[in-house]
Coordinates of N, CA and C in Angstrom, one line a residue:
Chain A
Q1 N 121.0 105.7 87.3 CA 120.9 104.1 86.7 C 119.6 103.1 86.8
Q2 N 118.8 103.4 86.1 CA 117.3 102.6 86.2 C 117.6 101.4 85.6
Q3 N 117.6 100.3 86.6 CA 117.8 98.8 86.5 C 116.7 98.1 86.0
V4 N 115.1 98.8 86.3 CA 114.1 98.3 85.8 C 113.3 98.8 85.2
K5 N 113.1 98.9 83.7 CA 112.2 99.6 82.7 C 110.7 99.3 82.8
Q6 N 109.8 100.0 82.8 CA 108.6 100.0 82.7 C 108.1 100.9 82.0
S7 N 107.0 99.9 81.4 CA 106.1 100.9 80.5 C 104.9 100.2 80.4
P8 N 103.3 101.0 79.5 CA 103.5 102.4 79.6 C 103.6 103.1 80.8
Q9 N 103.9 104.4 80.5 CA 103.5 105.3 81.6 C 102.6 105.3 82.2
S10 N 101.3 105.4 81.4 CA 100.1 105.6 81.3 C 98.9 104.6 80.7
L11 N 97.8 104.3 81.3 CA 97.4 103.2 80.5 C 95.7 103.3 80.9
I12 N 95.0 103.5 79.8 CA 93.7 103.5 79.8 C 92.8 102.1 79.1
V13 N 92.0 101.8 80.2 CA 91.4 100.5 79.5 C 89.6 100.7 79.9
Q14 N 89.1 99.9 78.6 CA 87.4 100.2 79.6 C 87.1 98.9 80.4
K15 N 86.2 99.0 81.2 CA 85.6 97.9 82.1 C 85.6 96.5 81.6
G16 N 86.3 95.5 82.1 CA 86.1 94.5 81.3 C 87.3 94.2 80.6
G17 N 88.0 95.2 80.2 CA 89.1 94.8 79.5 C 90.5 94.0 80.0
I18 N 91.0 93.8 79.3 CA 92.6 93.0 79.7 C 93.9 94.3 79.8
S19 N 94.0 94.7 81.2 CA 95.5 95.6 81.4 C 96.5 95.1 81.2
I20 N 97.9 95.7 80.3 CA 98.9 94.8 80.5 C 99.9 95.8 81.0
I21 N 101.0 95.6 81.8 CA 102.2 96.4 81.9 C 103.6 95.6 81.6
N22 N 104.3 96.3 81.2 CA 105.4 95.2 80.8 C 106.7 95.9 81.4
C23 N 107.8 95.5 82.2 CA 108.8 95.4 82.7 C 109.9 94.8 81.9
A24 N 111.2 95.3 82.1 CA 112.2 94.6 81.7 C 113.6 94.9 82.4
Y25 N 114.5 94.1 82.7 CA 115.5 94.2 83.7 C 117.1 93.9 83.2
E26 N 117.8 94.3 83.7 CA 119.3 94.3 82.8 C 119.9 93.4 84.0
N27 N 119.8 93.3 85.6 CA 120.9 92.6 86.3 C 120.1 91.0 86.3
T28 N 120.9 90.1 85.6 CA 120.4 88.9 85.7 C 120.7 87.9 86.9
A29 N 120.9 88.9 88.1 CA 121.2 88.2 89.6 C 120.0 88.7 90.3
F30 N 119.2 89.5 89.8 CA 118.0 89.4 90.3 C 117.0 88.1 90.0
D31 N 116.4 87.7 91.4 CA 115.7 86.7 91.7 C 114.5 86.5 92.4
Y32 N 114.1 87.8 92.8 CA 112.6 87.9 93.0 C 112.0 89.3 92.1
F33 N 110.4 89.1 91.6 CA 109.8 90.2 90.8 C 108.9 90.3 91.4
P34 N 108.4 91.2 92.3 CA 107.0 91.5 92.7 C 106.5 93.1 92.0
W35 N 105.3 92.7 92.2 CA 104.2 93.7 91.5 C 103.7 94.5 92.9
Y36 N 103.7 95.9 92.4 CA 102.8 96.9 93.6 C 101.5 97.6 93.3
Q37 N 100.8 97.8 93.9 CA 99.8 98.8 93.7 C 99.5 99.9 94.4
Q38 N 99.4 100.8 93.9 CA 99.6 102.3 95.1 C 98.1 102.8 94.4
F39 N 97.4 102.9 95.5 CA 96.4 104.0 95.5 C 96.5 105.4 96.2
P40 N 95.7 106.5 95.5 CA 96.2 107.7 95.9 C 96.2 107.7 97.4
G41 N 97.1 108.6 97.6 CA 97.6 108.7 99.4 C 97.6 107.6 100.2
K42 N 98.2 106.2 99.5 CA 98.5 105.6 100.1 C 99.7 104.9 100.0
G43 N 100.6 104.2 100.6 CA 101.7 103.8 99.9 C 101.6 102.1 99.2
P44 N 102.8 102.1 98.5 CA 102.7 101.0 97.6 C 102.2 99.6 98.2
A45 N 101.4 98.5 98.2 CA 101.0 97.3 98.6 C 101.4 96.2 97.8
L46 N 102.3 94.9 98.1 CA 102.3 93.9 97.3 C 101.1 93.4 97.0
L47 N 101.0 93.4 95.4 CA 100.1 92.7 95.1 C 100.0 91.2 94.7
I48 N 101.4 91.0 93.6 CA 101.5 89.8 93.7 C 103.4 89.5 93.2
A49 N 103.7 88.6 93.2 CA 105.4 88.2 93.1 C 105.5 87.2 92.2
I50 N 107.0 87.2 91.6 CA 107.4 85.6 91.0 C 108.8 85.6 91.1
R51 N 109.0 84.0 91.0 CA 111.0 83.9 90.9 C 110.9 83.6 89.6
P52 N 112.3 83.4 89.5 CA 112.4 83.1 87.9 C 112.5 81.4 87.4
D53 N 112.1 80.7 88.7 CA 111.9 79.5 88.2 C 110.5 79.0 87.4
V54 N 109.6 80.0 87.1 CA 108.6 79.5 87.0 C 107.7 80.6 85.8
S55 N 107.3 80.6 85.2 CA 106.8 81.3 83.6 C 106.0 82.0 84.0
E56 N 104.8 82.0 85.3 CA 103.9 82.4 85.0 C 103.2 82.0 86.9
K57 N 102.7 83.2 87.0 CA 102.0 82.8 88.6 C 100.4 83.7 88.6
K58 N 99.7 83.2 88.7 CA 98.2 83.9 88.8 C 97.9 83.6 90.3
E59 N 96.6 84.7 90.5 CA 96.3 85.0 91.6 C 95.1 85.8 91.2
G60 N 94.2 85.3 91.3 CA 92.7 85.8 90.8 C 92.7 86.3 89.4
R61 N 92.4 87.5 89.2 CA 92.5 88.1 88.4 C 94.0 88.7 87.8
F62 N 94.5 88.5 88.2 CA 96.0 89.2 88.3 C 96.9 87.8 87.8
T63 N 97.7 88.3 86.6 CA 98.6 87.1 86.3 C 100.3 88.0 86.1
I64 N 101.3 87.4 86.4 CA 102.3 87.7 85.9 C 103.0 86.8 85.4
S65 N 103.7 87.1 84.2 CA 104.1 86.3 82.8 C 106.0 86.6 83.2
F66 N 106.6 85.7 82.8 CA 108.3 85.7 83.3 C 108.9 85.4 81.9
N67 N 109.6 86.2 81.6 CA 110.5 85.5 80.4 C 112.1 85.5 80.7
K68 N 112.6 84.7 81.4 CA 113.8 84.7 81.8 C 114.8 84.8 80.6
S69 N 114.8 84.5 79.5 CA 115.7 84.7 78.5 C 115.7 86.0 78.0
A70 N 114.6 86.8 77.9 CA 114.4 88.1 77.2 C 114.5 89.2 78.6
K71 N 114.6 88.5 79.6 CA 114.9 89.5 80.8 C 113.8 90.5 80.8
Q72 N 112.4 89.8 80.6 CA 111.2 90.4 80.8 C 110.1 90.1 81.5
F73 N 109.1 90.7 82.1 CA 108.1 90.1 82.9 C 107.1 91.4 82.8
S74 N 105.6 90.9 83.1 CA 104.5 91.5 82.4 C 103.4 91.3 83.7
L75 N 102.5 92.2 83.8 CA 101.1 92.1 84.8 C 100.5 92.1 83.6
H76 N 99.3 91.1 83.8 CA 98.0 90.9 83.2 C 96.9 91.4 84.0
I77 N 95.9 91.9 83.9 CA 94.8 92.1 85.1 C 93.7 92.0 84.1
M78 N 93.3 90.8 84.3 CA 91.8 90.8 83.8 C 90.7 90.9 84.1
D79 N 89.3 91.2 82.9 CA 88.1 91.6 83.3 C 88.7 93.3 84.1
S80 N 89.4 94.0 83.9 CA 89.7 95.1 84.6 C 88.6 96.1 85.2
Q81 N 88.5 96.4 86.4 CA 87.3 97.3 87.3 C 87.9 98.3 87.3
P82 N 86.8 99.8 87.5 CA 87.3 100.4 88.2 C 88.1 100.8 89.2
G83 N 87.8 99.8 90.2 CA 88.0 99.7 91.3 C 89.9 99.4 91.3
D84 N 90.3 99.2 90.2 CA 92.0 98.7 89.8 C 92.5 100.0 89.3
S85 N 92.3 100.8 89.3 CA 92.5 102.5 88.6 C 93.7 102.7 90.0
A86 N 94.8 102.9 89.7 CA 96.3 102.5 90.4 C 97.0 102.8 89.9
T87 N 98.1 103.2 90.6 CA 99.2 103.4 90.1 C 100.1 101.9 90.1
Y88 N 100.8 101.6 89.0 CA 101.6 99.9 89.6 C 102.6 100.0 88.9
F89 N 103.7 99.6 90.3 CA 105.1 99.4 89.9 C 105.5 98.1 90.0
C90 N 106.5 97.8 89.1 CA 107.1 96.6 88.7 C 108.4 96.6 89.8
A91 N 109.3 95.5 89.9 CA 110.2 96.0 91.1 C 110.8 94.7 90.9
A92 N 112.7 94.4 91.2 CA 113.1 93.3 91.0 C 114.3 93.6 92.3
S93 N 114.5 92.3 92.7 CA 115.8 92.6 93.7 C 116.5 91.1 93.9
M94 N 117.5 91.0 94.5 CA 118.2 89.6 94.8 C 118.6 89.8 96.1
Y95 N 118.9 88.5 96.4 CA 119.2 88.2 98.1 C 120.2 89.4 98.7
N96 N 119.5 89.6 99.8 CA 120.2 90.5 100.8 C 120.6 92.3 100.4
N97 N 120.0 92.5 99.2 CA 120.0 93.5 98.6 C 118.6 94.4 98.3
D98 N 118.5 95.5 98.5 CA 117.4 96.3 98.1 C 116.6 96.2 97.2
M99 N 115.3 96.6 97.0 CA 114.8 96.3 95.7 C 114.4 97.5 94.7
R100 N 114.6 97.4 93.8 CA 114.6 98.5 92.4 C 113.3 98.6 91.8
F101 N 112.6 99.7 91.8 CA 111.9 99.6 91.0 C 111.1 100.7 90.1
G102 N 110.1 100.1 89.1 CA 110.2 100.6 87.5 C 109.6 102.0 88.3
A103 N 109.1 102.8 87.1 CA 108.9 104.1 86.8 C 107.3 104.2 87.5
G104 N 106.6 102.9 87.3 CA 105.3 103.3 87.9 C 104.3 103.1 86.3
T105 N 103.3 102.8 86.6 CA 102.4 102.9 85.1 C 101.0 103.3 85.9
R106 N 100.7 104.1 85.5 CA 99.1 104.9 85.8 C 98.0 104.5 85.6
L107 N 97.2 103.4 86.0 CA 96.1 102.9 84.9 C 94.9 103.2 85.3
T108 N 94.0 103.6 84.4 CA 92.8 104.4 84.5 C 91.7 102.9 84.0
V109 N 90.9 103.0 84.6 CA 89.8 101.8 84.1 C 88.4 102.4 84.0
K110 N 87.8 102.8 82.8 CA 86.9 103.4 82.4 C 85.5 102.7 82.8
P111 N 84.6 103.1 83.4 CA 83.5 102.1 83.5 C 82.6 101.9 82.3
Chain B
D1 N 95.7 96.7 113.7 CA 97.2 97.2 114.0 C 97.7 97.9 113.0
T2 N 98.1 98.9 112.4 CA 98.6 99.3 111.5 C 100.3 99.0 111.6
A3 N 100.6 97.8 110.6 CA 101.9 97.5 110.4 C 102.9 98.5 110.5
V4 N 103.1 99.1 109.3 CA 103.9 100.3 109.6 C 103.4 101.9 109.7
S5 N 103.9 102.4 110.5 CA 103.0 103.4 110.9 C 103.9 104.4 110.6
Q6 N 103.8 106.0 109.9 CA 104.6 106.9 109.9 C 103.8 108.1 110.6
T7 N 104.8 109.0 110.9 CA 103.7 110.3 111.4 C 105.2 111.5 111.3
P8 N 104.4 112.8 110.8 CA 103.3 113.2 110.8 C 102.6 112.5 109.4
K9 N 101.2 112.1 108.9 CA 101.0 112.2 107.7 C 101.3 113.6 106.5
Y10 N 101.3 114.7 107.3 CA 101.5 116.0 106.4 C 102.5 116.5 107.0
L11 N 103.4 117.6 106.3 CA 104.1 118.3 106.9 C 104.4 119.4 105.9
V12 N 104.3 120.9 106.6 CA 104.6 121.6 106.0 C 105.0 123.1 107.0
T13 N 106.5 123.1 105.9 CA 107.5 123.6 106.6 C 108.3 124.9 105.6
Q14 N 109.0 125.7 106.4 CA 109.9 126.7 105.5 C 111.1 126.7 105.0
M15 N 111.6 127.2 104.2 CA 112.9 126.7 103.9 C 114.2 126.8 105.0
G16 N 114.6 126.0 105.1 CA 115.9 126.4 106.2 C 115.6 125.5 107.2
N17 N 114.5 125.0 107.4 CA 113.8 124.6 108.8 C 114.5 123.0 108.8
D18 N 114.8 122.1 110.5 CA 114.9 121.0 110.6 C 113.4 120.4 110.6
K19 N 113.6 119.0 110.4 CA 112.1 118.1 110.8 C 112.6 116.9 110.9
S20 N 112.2 116.3 111.3 CA 111.8 115.1 111.7 C 110.6 114.3 111.1
I21 N 110.6 112.8 110.6 CA 109.7 111.8 110.2 C 110.3 110.7 111.1
K22 N 109.0 110.2 111.8 CA 109.1 109.2 112.1 C 108.3 107.5 111.9
C23 N 108.7 106.5 112.1 CA 108.6 105.6 111.7 C 108.6 104.2 112.6
E24 N 107.7 103.7 112.8 CA 107.6 102.7 113.6 C 107.0 101.1 112.8
Q25 N 107.5 100.0 113.0 CA 107.1 98.4 112.5 C 106.9 97.6 113.5
N26 N 105.2 97.2 113.5 CA 105.3 96.2 114.6 C 105.3 94.6 113.9
L27 N 105.9 94.8 112.6 CA 105.9 93.1 112.0 C 106.7 92.3 112.3
G28 N 108.2 92.8 113.4 CA 109.1 92.1 113.8 C 110.1 91.4 112.9
H29 N 110.0 92.7 111.5 CA 111.1 92.5 110.5 C 112.3 93.2 110.7
D30 N 113.4 92.9 110.3 CA 114.7 92.9 110.6 C 115.3 94.3 109.6
T31 N 114.7 94.3 108.9 CA 115.0 95.9 108.0 C 114.1 96.5 107.4
M32 N 114.3 97.9 107.7 CA 114.0 99.1 107.3 C 114.5 100.0 106.6
Y33 N 113.4 100.7 105.6 CA 114.0 101.5 104.2 C 113.4 103.1 104.4
W34 N 113.9 103.5 104.1 CA 113.1 105.1 103.8 C 113.1 105.3 102.1
Y35 N 112.4 105.7 101.6 CA 112.1 106.0 100.0 C 111.6 107.2 99.8
K36 N 111.8 108.0 99.0 CA 111.4 108.9 98.6 C 110.6 109.3 96.8
Q37 N 109.2 109.3 97.1 CA 108.3 109.4 96.1 C 108.4 110.9 95.1
D38 N 108.5 111.1 94.2 CA 109.0 112.4 93.5 C 107.3 113.0 92.8
S39 N 107.5 114.0 92.2 CA 106.2 114.3 91.6 C 105.5 113.4 90.9
K40 N 106.7 112.5 90.2 CA 106.2 111.5 88.8 C 106.2 110.0 89.2
K41 N 105.9 110.4 90.7 CA 105.6 109.1 91.4 C 106.8 107.9 91.5
F42 N 108.3 108.5 90.9 CA 109.4 107.6 90.8 C 109.6 107.5 92.3
L43 N 110.0 106.1 92.9 CA 110.5 105.4 93.8 C 112.1 105.3 94.2
K44 N 112.3 106.2 95.0 CA 114.4 106.3 94.9 C 114.4 105.6 96.0
I45 N 115.4 105.0 96.7 CA 115.6 104.2 97.7 C 116.6 105.3 98.3
M46 N 116.7 105.6 99.5 CA 117.7 106.6 100.5 C 118.2 105.9 101.3
F47 N 117.5 105.2 102.0 CA 118.2 104.6 103.3 C 117.7 103.2 103.6
S48 N 118.7 102.4 104.2 CA 117.9 101.0 104.6 C 119.0 100.3 105.7
Y49 N 117.8 99.9 106.9 CA 118.7 99.8 108.2 C 118.5 98.4 108.0
N50 N 119.4 97.7 108.4 CA 119.1 95.9 108.9 C 119.8 95.7 110.7
N51 N 118.6 95.9 111.6 CA 119.0 95.7 112.8 C 120.2 96.5 113.4
K52 N 119.5 97.5 113.3 CA 120.1 99.0 113.5 C 121.6 99.5 113.0
E53 N 122.1 98.7 111.7 CA 123.1 98.8 111.1 C 122.8 99.7 109.9
L54 N 123.1 101.1 109.5 CA 123.1 101.1 108.1 C 123.5 100.3 107.0
I55 N 123.0 99.7 106.0 CA 123.8 98.8 105.1 C 123.6 99.6 103.7
I56 N 122.8 100.7 103.3 CA 122.6 101.2 102.0 C 122.5 102.7 102.6
N57 N 123.3 103.5 101.7 CA 123.2 104.9 101.8 C 123.3 105.5 100.5
E58 N 122.2 105.8 99.9 CA 122.1 106.3 98.5 C 122.3 107.5 98.5
T59 N 123.1 108.4 97.3 CA 123.8 109.5 97.4 C 122.5 110.7 97.6
V60 N 122.4 110.4 98.7 CA 121.3 111.1 99.1 C 121.8 112.6 99.8
P61 N 121.7 114.1 100.1 CA 122.4 114.8 100.3 C 122.8 114.8 102.1
N62 N 123.9 114.9 102.8 CA 124.1 114.7 104.0 C 123.1 115.6 104.8
R63 N 122.1 116.5 104.6 CA 121.2 117.0 105.1 C 120.1 115.8 105.8
F64 N 120.1 114.7 105.1 CA 119.1 113.7 105.4 C 120.1 112.9 106.6
S65 N 119.4 112.3 107.5 CA 120.3 111.3 108.4 C 119.2 110.4 108.7
P66 N 119.6 109.1 108.9 CA 118.4 108.4 109.1 C 119.0 108.0 110.9
K67 N 118.1 107.9 112.0 CA 118.1 107.3 113.0 C 117.6 106.2 113.2
S68 N 118.2 105.2 113.9 CA 117.4 104.0 114.2 C 117.6 103.6 115.9
P69 N 116.9 103.6 116.7 CA 116.9 103.8 117.9 C 116.7 101.9 118.3
D70 N 116.0 101.3 117.7 CA 116.2 100.2 117.9 C 115.5 99.4 116.6
K71 N 115.3 98.1 116.4 CA 114.9 97.4 115.0 C 113.6 97.6 114.8
A72 N 112.6 98.2 115.4 CA 111.3 98.6 115.3 C 111.0 99.9 114.7
H73 N 112.2 101.0 114.8 CA 112.2 102.5 114.5 C 113.0 102.7 113.5
L74 N 112.6 103.6 112.7 CA 113.7 104.5 111.7 C 113.0 105.8 111.5
N75 N 113.7 106.3 112.1 CA 113.4 108.3 111.8 C 114.0 108.8 111.1
L76 N 113.7 109.6 110.2 CA 114.3 110.2 109.2 C 114.7 111.9 109.6
H77 N 115.7 112.4 109.8 CA 116.1 113.9 110.2 C 116.3 114.7 109.2
I78 N 116.1 115.8 108.6 CA 115.9 116.3 107.7 C 116.7 117.5 108.2
N79 N 117.6 118.3 107.9 CA 118.1 119.8 108.4 C 118.1 120.6 107.0
S80 N 118.2 121.9 107.4 CA 117.9 122.6 106.0 C 117.5 122.7 105.0
L81 N 116.2 122.4 105.5 CA 115.1 121.9 104.3 C 115.2 123.0 103.3
E82 N 115.4 122.4 101.7 CA 115.1 122.8 100.7 C 113.9 122.6 99.8
L83 N 113.5 123.7 98.6 CA 112.2 123.4 98.2 C 112.0 122.2 97.4
G84 N 113.6 121.8 97.0 CA 113.6 120.3 96.3 C 113.4 119.2 97.1
D85 N 113.1 119.4 98.5 CA 112.9 118.2 99.2 C 111.3 118.1 98.9
S86 N 110.5 118.4 99.0 CA 109.2 118.9 98.7 C 108.6 117.0 98.2
A87 N 108.3 116.5 98.7 CA 107.9 114.7 97.9 C 107.0 114.2 99.1
V88 N 106.7 112.9 98.5 CA 106.0 112.0 99.9 C 107.5 111.0 99.8
Y89 N 107.8 111.1 101.5 CA 108.3 109.6 102.3 C 107.5 108.5 102.7
F90 N 108.3 107.6 102.1 CA 107.9 106.2 102.7 C 108.9 105.5 103.2
C91 N 108.3 105.2 104.4 CA 109.0 104.1 105.1 C 108.4 102.6 104.9
A92 N 109.5 101.7 104.7 CA 109.0 100.3 104.7 C 109.9 99.3 105.3
S93 N 109.4 98.2 105.6 CA 110.1 96.9 106.5 C 110.0 95.7 105.6
S94 N 111.1 94.8 105.8 CA 111.1 93.6 105.0 C 111.9 92.7 106.0
Q95 N 111.2 91.6 106.0 CA 111.7 90.3 107.0 C 112.9 90.1 106.2
D96 N 113.3 90.0 105.1 CA 114.6 89.5 104.1 C 114.6 90.0 103.0
P97 N 115.7 90.9 102.9 CA 115.8 91.7 102.0 C 116.0 90.5 100.5
G98 N 115.5 91.0 99.6 CA 115.7 90.5 98.3 C 114.8 89.2 98.1
R99 N 114.1 88.6 99.2 CA 113.3 87.4 99.2 C 112.0 87.3 99.3
H100 N 111.5 88.6 100.2 CA 110.3 88.8 100.6 C 109.9 90.5 100.3
G101 N 108.7 90.6 99.5 CA 108.1 91.7 99.8 C 108.4 92.5 100.9
Y102 N 108.4 94.2 100.2 CA 108.2 94.9 101.4 C 106.9 95.4 102.0
T103 N 106.6 96.1 103.1 CA 105.7 96.4 103.8 C 105.7 97.9 104.1
F104 N 105.2 98.6 103.1 CA 105.1 100.1 103.1 C 104.2 100.9 104.3
G105 N 104.4 102.1 104.7 CA 103.9 103.0 105.5 C 103.0 103.5 104.4
S106 N 102.0 104.7 104.8 CA 101.2 105.0 104.1 C 101.7 107.0 103.7
G107 N 102.9 107.0 104.2 CA 103.7 108.0 103.8 C 103.4 109.1 104.3
T108 N 104.6 110.4 104.2 CA 104.8 111.7 104.7 C 104.9 112.7 103.4
R109 N 104.0 113.4 103.5 CA 104.0 114.4 102.5 C 104.5 115.7 102.6
L110 N 105.6 116.0 102.5 CA 106.5 117.1 103.0 C 106.2 118.2 102.1
T111 N 106.1 119.3 102.3 CA 106.4 120.5 101.8 C 106.8 121.7 102.0
V112 N 107.9 122.0 101.5 CA 108.6 122.9 101.7 C 108.4 124.5 100.8
V113 N 108.0 125.3 101.5 CA 107.9 126.5 101.0 C 108.8 127.6 101.5

């Protein structure tokens, strides 16, 4: 049972463009929504996270947009760079429970 | 200093063998996890330990058994390895499940031949 649905599965963006990855969740008890970035041969690393009391969080070129009523959240990467090429995972969790991950999006940024 | 360290990084073994993967975290976190990542990159939780107590045991075969000698270590033992066990196994830790992000190790690529 996949509690967090992520799309697209893969994404190709030109350097300087905007990368957008979308996620939807089912369980309204989730209250913590992180994004992880994974490079080949490495473990996933926490990139940015949001709680449902805000609709947007920005850290550098990375922004999370959160729509509580639609139960959706998305990651926007502005001015995408080849170094951003990686697999991105959205996730959701609730207090004292494990984290549920989306299926991942493989991002390729072409020079 | 590596926050979450796993050994070995690569493990190639024959079907039927028994193997172990070790994990140690120096972050002082209370909870540790084992995740399995398949060839399609999907991350599936296997086990979670909080202060040496198992709090999650997803539907994994009982050939897999976690062992936590203390809250800084969570090892994974696998008996009678099968071809389908080939995957990357990640250890992770968290201070407060559901409240803070996880810190992952760099993974152990297990190949069963």
